[in-house]
Coordinates of C-alpha atoms in Angstrom, one line a residue:
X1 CA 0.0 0.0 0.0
X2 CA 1.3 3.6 -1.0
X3 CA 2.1 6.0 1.4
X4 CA -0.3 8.4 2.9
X5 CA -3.2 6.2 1.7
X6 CA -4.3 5.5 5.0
X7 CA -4.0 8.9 5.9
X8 CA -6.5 9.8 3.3
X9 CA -9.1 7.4 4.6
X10 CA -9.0 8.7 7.6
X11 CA -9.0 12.2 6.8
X12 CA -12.5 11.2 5.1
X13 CA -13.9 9.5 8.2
X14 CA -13.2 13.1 10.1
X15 CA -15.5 14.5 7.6
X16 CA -18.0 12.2 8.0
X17 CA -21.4 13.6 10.3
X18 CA -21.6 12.1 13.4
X19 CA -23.9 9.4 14.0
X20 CA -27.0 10.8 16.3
X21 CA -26.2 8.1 19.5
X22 CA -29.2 5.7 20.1
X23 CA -30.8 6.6 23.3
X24 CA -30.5 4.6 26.2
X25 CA -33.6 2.6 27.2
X26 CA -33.6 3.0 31.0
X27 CA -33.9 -0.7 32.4
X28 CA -37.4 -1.1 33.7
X29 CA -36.7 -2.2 38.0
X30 CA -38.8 -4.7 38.7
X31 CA -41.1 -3.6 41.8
X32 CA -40.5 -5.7 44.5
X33 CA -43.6 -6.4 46.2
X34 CA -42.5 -6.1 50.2
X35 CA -45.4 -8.3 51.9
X36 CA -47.7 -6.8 54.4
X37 CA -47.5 -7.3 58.0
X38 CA -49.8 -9.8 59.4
X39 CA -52.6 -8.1 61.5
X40 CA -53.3 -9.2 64.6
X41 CA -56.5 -11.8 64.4
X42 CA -59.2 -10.2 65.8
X43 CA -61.1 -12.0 68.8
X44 CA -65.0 -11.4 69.3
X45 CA -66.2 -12.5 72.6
X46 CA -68.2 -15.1 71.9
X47 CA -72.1 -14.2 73.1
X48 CA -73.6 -16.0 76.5
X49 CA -76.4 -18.4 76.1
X50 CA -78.4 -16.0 78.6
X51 CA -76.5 -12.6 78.3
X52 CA -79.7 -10.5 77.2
X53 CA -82.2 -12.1 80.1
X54 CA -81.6 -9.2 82.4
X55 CA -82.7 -6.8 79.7
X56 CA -85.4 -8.8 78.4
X57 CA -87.3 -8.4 81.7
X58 CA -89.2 -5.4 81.4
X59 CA -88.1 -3.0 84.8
X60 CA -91.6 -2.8 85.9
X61 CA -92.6 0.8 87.3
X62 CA -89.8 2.6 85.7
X63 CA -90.7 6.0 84.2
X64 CA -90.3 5.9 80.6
X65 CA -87.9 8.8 80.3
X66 CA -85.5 7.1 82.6
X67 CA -84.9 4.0 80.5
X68 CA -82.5 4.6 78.5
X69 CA -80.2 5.4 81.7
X70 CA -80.8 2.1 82.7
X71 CA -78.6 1.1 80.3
X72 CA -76.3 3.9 79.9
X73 CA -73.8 1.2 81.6
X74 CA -72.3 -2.3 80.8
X75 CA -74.2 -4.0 83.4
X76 CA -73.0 -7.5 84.4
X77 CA -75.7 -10.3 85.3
X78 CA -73.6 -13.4 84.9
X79 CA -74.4 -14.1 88.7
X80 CA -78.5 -14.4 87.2
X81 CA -76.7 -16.6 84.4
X82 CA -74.9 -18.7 86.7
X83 CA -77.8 -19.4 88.9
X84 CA -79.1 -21.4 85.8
X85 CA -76.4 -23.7 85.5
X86 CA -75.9 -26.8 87.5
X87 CA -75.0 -26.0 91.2
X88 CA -77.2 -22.6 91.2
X89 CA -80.5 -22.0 92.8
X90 CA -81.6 -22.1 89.8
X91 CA -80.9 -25.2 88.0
X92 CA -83.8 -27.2 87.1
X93 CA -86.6 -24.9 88.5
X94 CA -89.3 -23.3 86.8
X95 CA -88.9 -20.0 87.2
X96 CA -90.5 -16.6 87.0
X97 CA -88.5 -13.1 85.8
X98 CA -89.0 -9.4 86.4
X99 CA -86.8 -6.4 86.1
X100 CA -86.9 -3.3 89.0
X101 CA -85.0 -0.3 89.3
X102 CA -83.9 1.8 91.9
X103 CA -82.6 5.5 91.3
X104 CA -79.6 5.6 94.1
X105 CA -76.4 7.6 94.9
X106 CA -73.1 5.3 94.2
X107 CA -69.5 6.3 93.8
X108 CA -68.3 6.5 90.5
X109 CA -65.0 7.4 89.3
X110 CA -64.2 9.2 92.6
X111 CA -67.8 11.1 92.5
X112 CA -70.4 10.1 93.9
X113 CA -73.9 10.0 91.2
X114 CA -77.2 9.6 91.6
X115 CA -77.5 6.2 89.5
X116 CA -81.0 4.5 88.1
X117 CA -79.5 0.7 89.2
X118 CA -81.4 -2.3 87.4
X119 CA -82.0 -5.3 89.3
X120 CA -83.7 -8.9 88.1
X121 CA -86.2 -10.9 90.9
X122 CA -86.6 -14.7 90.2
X123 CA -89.5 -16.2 91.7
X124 CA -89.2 -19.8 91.8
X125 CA -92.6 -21.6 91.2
X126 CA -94.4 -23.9 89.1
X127 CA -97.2 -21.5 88.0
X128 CA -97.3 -18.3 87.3
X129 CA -97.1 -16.1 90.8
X130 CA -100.1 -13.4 89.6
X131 CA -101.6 -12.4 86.4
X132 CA -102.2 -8.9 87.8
X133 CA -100.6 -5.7 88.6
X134 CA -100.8 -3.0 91.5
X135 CA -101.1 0.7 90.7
X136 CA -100.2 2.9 93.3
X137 CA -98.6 5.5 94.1
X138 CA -98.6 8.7 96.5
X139 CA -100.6 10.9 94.0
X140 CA -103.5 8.1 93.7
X141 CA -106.2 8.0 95.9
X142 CA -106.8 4.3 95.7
X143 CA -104.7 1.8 94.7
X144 CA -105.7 -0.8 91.4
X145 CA -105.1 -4.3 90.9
X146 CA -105.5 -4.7 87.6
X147 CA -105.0 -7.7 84.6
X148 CA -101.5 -7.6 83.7
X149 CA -103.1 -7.9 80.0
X150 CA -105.2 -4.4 80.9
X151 CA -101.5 -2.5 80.9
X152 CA -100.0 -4.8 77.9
X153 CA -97.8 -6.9 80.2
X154 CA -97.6 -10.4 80.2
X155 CA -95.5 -13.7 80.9
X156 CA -93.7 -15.2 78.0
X157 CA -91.4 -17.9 77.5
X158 CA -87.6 -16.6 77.3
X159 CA -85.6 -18.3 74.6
X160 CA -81.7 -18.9 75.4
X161 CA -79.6 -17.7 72.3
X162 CA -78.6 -21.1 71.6
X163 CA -82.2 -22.4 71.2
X164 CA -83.8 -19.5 68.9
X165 CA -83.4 -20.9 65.7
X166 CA -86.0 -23.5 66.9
X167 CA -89.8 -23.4 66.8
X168 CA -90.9 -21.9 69.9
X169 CA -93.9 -24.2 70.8
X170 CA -91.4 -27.1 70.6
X171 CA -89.3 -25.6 73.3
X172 CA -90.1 -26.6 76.8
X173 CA -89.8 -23.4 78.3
X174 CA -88.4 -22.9 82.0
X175 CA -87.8 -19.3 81.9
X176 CA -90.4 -16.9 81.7
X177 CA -89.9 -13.1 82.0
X178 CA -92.8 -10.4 82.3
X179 CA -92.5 -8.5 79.3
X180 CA -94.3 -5.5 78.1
X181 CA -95.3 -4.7 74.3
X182 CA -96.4 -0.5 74.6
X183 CA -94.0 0.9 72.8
X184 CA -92.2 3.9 73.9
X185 CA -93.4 5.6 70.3
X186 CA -97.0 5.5 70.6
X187 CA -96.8 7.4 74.3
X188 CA -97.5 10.5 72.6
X189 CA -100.8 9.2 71.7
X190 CA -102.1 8.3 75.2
X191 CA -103.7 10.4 78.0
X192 CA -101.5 11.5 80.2
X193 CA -102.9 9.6 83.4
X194 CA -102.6 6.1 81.2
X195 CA -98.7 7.2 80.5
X196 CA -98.1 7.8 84.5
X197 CA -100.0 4.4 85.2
X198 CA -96.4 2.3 83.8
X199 CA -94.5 4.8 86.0
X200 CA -96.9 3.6 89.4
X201 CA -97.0 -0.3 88.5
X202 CA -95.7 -2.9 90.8
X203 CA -96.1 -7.0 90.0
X204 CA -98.9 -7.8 92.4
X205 CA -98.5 -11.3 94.5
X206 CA -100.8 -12.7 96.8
X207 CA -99.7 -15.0 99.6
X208 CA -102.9 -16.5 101.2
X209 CA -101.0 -17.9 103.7
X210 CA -99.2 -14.5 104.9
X211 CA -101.3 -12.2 106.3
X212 CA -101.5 -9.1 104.2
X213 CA -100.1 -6.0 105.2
X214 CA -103.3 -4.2 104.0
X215 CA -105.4 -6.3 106.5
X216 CA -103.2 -5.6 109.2
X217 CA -102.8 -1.5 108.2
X218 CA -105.0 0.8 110.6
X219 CA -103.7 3.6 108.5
X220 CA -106.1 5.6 105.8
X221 CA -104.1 8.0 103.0
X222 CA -106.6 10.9 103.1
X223 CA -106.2 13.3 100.0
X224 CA -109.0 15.8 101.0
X225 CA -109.9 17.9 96.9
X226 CA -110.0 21.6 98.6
X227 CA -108.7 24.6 96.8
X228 CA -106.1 25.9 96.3
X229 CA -104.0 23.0 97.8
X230 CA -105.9 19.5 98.8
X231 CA -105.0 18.2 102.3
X232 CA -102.7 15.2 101.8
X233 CA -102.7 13.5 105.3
X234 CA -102.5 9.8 106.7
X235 CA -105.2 8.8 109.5
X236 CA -104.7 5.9 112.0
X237 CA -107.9 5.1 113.1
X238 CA -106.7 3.7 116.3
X239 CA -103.8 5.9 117.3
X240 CA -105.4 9.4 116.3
X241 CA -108.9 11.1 117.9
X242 CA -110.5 12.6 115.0
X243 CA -111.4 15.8 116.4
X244 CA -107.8 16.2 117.7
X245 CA -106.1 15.3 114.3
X246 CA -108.3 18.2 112.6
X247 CA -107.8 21.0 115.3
X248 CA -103.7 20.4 114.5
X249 CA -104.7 19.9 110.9
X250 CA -106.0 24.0 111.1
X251 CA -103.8 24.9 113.7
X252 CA -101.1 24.3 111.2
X253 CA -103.0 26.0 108.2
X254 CA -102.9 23.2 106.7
X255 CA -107.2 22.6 106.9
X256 CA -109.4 26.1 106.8
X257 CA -111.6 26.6 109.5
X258 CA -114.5 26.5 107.9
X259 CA -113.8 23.4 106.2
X260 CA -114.0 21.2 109.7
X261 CA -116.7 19.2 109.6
X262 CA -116.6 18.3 105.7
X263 CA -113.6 17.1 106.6
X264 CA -114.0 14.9 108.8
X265 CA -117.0 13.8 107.6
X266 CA -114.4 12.9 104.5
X267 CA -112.0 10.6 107.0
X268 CA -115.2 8.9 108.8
X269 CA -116.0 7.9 105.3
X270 CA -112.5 6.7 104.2
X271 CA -112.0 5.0 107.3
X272 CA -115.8 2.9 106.3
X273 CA -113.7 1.7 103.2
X274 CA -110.6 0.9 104.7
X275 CA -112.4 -1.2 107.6
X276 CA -114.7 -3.0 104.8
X277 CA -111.3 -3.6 102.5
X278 CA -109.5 -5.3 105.5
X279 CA -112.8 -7.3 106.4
X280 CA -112.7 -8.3 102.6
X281 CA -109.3 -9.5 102.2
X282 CA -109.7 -11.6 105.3
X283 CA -112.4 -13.7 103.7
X284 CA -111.0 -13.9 100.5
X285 CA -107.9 -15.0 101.9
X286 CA -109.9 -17.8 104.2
X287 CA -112.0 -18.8 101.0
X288 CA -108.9 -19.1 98.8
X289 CA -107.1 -21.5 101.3
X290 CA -110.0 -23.7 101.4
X291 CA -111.0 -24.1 97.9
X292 CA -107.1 -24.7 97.3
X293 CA -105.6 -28.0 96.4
X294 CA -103.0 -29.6 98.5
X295 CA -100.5 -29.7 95.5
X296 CA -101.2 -25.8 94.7
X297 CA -101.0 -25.3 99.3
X298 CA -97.4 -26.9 98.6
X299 CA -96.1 -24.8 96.0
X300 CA -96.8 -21.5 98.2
X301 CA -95.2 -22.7 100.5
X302 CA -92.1 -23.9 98.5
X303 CA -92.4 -21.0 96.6
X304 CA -89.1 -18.5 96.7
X305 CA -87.8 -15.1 95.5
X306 CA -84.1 -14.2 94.3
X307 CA -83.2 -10.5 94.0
X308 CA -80.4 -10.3 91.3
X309 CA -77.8 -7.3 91.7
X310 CA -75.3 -6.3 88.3
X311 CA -71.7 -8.0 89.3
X312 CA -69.2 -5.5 90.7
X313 CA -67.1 -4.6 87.1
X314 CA -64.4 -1.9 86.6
X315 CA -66.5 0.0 84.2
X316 CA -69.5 0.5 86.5
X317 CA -70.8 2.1 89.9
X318 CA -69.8 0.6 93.3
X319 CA -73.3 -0.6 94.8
X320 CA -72.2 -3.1 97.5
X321 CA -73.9 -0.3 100.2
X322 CA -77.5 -0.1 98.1
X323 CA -78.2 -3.4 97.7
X324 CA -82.0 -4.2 99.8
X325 CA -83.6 -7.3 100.0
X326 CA -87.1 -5.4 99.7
X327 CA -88.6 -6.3 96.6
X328 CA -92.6 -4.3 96.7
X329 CA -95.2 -4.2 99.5
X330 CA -97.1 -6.9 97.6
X331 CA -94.0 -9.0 97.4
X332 CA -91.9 -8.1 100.8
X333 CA -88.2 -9.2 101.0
X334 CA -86.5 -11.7 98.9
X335 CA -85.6 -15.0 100.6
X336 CA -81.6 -14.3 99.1
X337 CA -80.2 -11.1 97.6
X338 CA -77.3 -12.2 94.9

C-alpha cells in the first residue's frame, strides 16, 4: 500500500457527520412487592347463652324517660346466668323473671352519682305467681289491681340464644320473663294519666298464707280535693282522735276553719272503706285456702324469690352499700339477695 493512503481514509472518516447516539432505554426495575404485616386476628367474645335475660325483663314501674339510663352502663348479670347452671339456685326450677329499678347515689370514678341501678327478681314456682298488677302510688287515691293484659304486660317464654333458631312451641320453656309490648313511640298518643300508670305499677302477688299488710294497716291515705292545695294527710284510726287530728290539721294552716266538719265527715267515710277492704281481704284469703288443692298449698309454701344485683365490674358504679332485700309491698323481702 502507498504511502499516505491511509492517511486519506482517515481524513475522510473526520468529515464524515456524526452518527446521532441511540438513546439509552432506562432498564425497567422490577417492583419488589414487600409483603404486608400480618394483622393481629381479631377475637370477638363469643355471646352467653343468657346474656340478654336481664334486659329482656321489662323493669316494671320505671318511668319511661329514665330507661335509657338504665342502660347507659355495661351491666354485668352473669351471677342471674350462673344461677341457671348446675349447682345454682336455679338449676332445674321453673322460674318466674321481672326487672326493677332503683334510682340511688353510688361512687363512681371518685364522684359520687345519683344512678338509676337495674336489678332482676326470680320467683321460683311452678305456676305463674299473679296475672295482675298493682297501681299505686302517692298521687292516687286508691290503689288498682288490675289484669297484667289491661297494661299490655304479660309472661312469656324466654328463649336462650342457643335455642332460637328452633320453633318456639317445641321448646319446653323454664324461663319466663314479664315482658311488656307498649311501645315507647305511641306514648305520645295516650292520656296523660294512662302514661303515668307504667310509672306507678308494681307485679302484684298474693300470699294467702301470709297475712296481708293491708289487713293488718290501721292507716287511711286521706287526700281531701280543697282549693287551692288538697290536704294530703294519713289517718290511723286507732292511734289518732279525729277531732284532735283536725284541730292540729288548722292549727297548722294546713285545713281552713271552715272546712271542719266536711272534713272529717271525708275521714269517717274513708275509714268505712278501709275497715270493709280489711274485712274483705280476710275472707278472701280464708275462701282461697279452702278451695285450694294440697299440690297448689305446697307450691306457696315452697315458693321463693331471688333478688339479682349487676356484678361489681371496673366500668360500672360501686353498689355493694345499696343493695336491699325489699322487693314491693305486695312481694316483701327476697328469701336471698345475689
Amino acid at each position: 500500500m502507498r504511502k499516505g493512503t491511509k492517511r486519506k481514509a482517515t481524513r475522510k472518516e473526520d468529515h464524515k457527520p456524526a452518527q446521532p447516539k441511540p438513546k439509552e432505554v432506562p432498564s425497567r426495575t422490577k417492583r419488589i412487592k414487600v409483603p404486608k404485616p400480618e394483622s393481629e386476628p381479631e377475637y370477638f367474645e363469643d355471646q352467653r347463652n343468657l346474656e340478654d335475660l336481664w334486659k329482656a325483663a321489662f323493669p316494671v314501674g320505671t318511668e319511661w324517660d329514665q330507661l335509657d339510663s338504665v342502660y347507659q352502663f355495661n351491666w354485668n348479670f352473669s351471677n342471674l346466668e350462673d344461677a341457671f347452671e348446675e349447682g345454682g339456685k336455679l338449676y332445674g326450677e321453673k322460674v318466674y323473671l321481672f326487672g326493677c329499678t332503683e334510682p340511688q347515689l353510688v361512687p363512681y370514678k371518685g364522684e359520687n352519682k345519683v344512678t338509676v341501678i337495674p336489678a332482676v327478681v326470680a320467683v321460683v314456682s311452678p305456676f305463674p305467681p299473679s296475672d295482675k298488677i298493682g297501681i299505686n302510688s302517692v298521687q292516687r287515691e286508691a290503689e288498682e289491681i288490675v289484669p297484667m293484659k289491661q297494661m299490655k304486660m304479660d309472661w312469656v317464654p324466654y328463649i336462650p340464644l342457643e335455642k332460637r333458631d328452633s320453633q318456639v312451641d317445641k321448646l319446653k320453656s323454664q324461663i319466663f320473663i314479664l315482658s311488656c309490648t307498649q311501645r315507647r313511640a305511641a306514648l305520645k298518643h295516650l292520656k296523660i294519666d294512662r302514661v303515668k300508670k307504667y310509672e306507678y305499677c308494681l307485679p302484684y302477688f298474693y300470699q294467702p298464707f301470709k297475712e296481708d299488710e293491708i289487713e293488718q294497716s290501721t292507716e287511711v291515705p286521706i287526700i281531701f280535693p280543697i282549693d287551692p292545695k288538697p290536704v294530703f294527710c294519713e289517718f290511723d284510726w286507732e292511734l289518732d282522735e279525729l277531732e284532735e287530728f283536725t284541730d292540729k290539721l288548722i292549727e297548722e294552716e294546713e285545713l281552713p276553719e271552715n272546712q271542719k266538719d266536711a272534713f272529717k265527715a271525708f275521714v269517717k267515710e274513708k275509714v268505712r272503706e278501709a275497715k270493709k277492704a280489711n274485712r274483705e281481704a280476710r275472707e278472701a284469703r280464708k275462701k282461697a285456702i279452702e278451695e285450694m288443692s294440697k299440690e297448689t298449698k305446697e307450691a306457696f309454701e315452697k315458693m321463693k324469690f331471688y333478688k339479682f344485683y349487676p356484678v361489681q365490674t371496673s366500668d360500672t358504679p360501686d353498689i355493694s352499700n345499696v343493695k336491699a332485700s325489699f322487693i314491693n309491698r305486695y312481694y316483701g323481702k327476697a328469701h336471698e339477695v345475689l
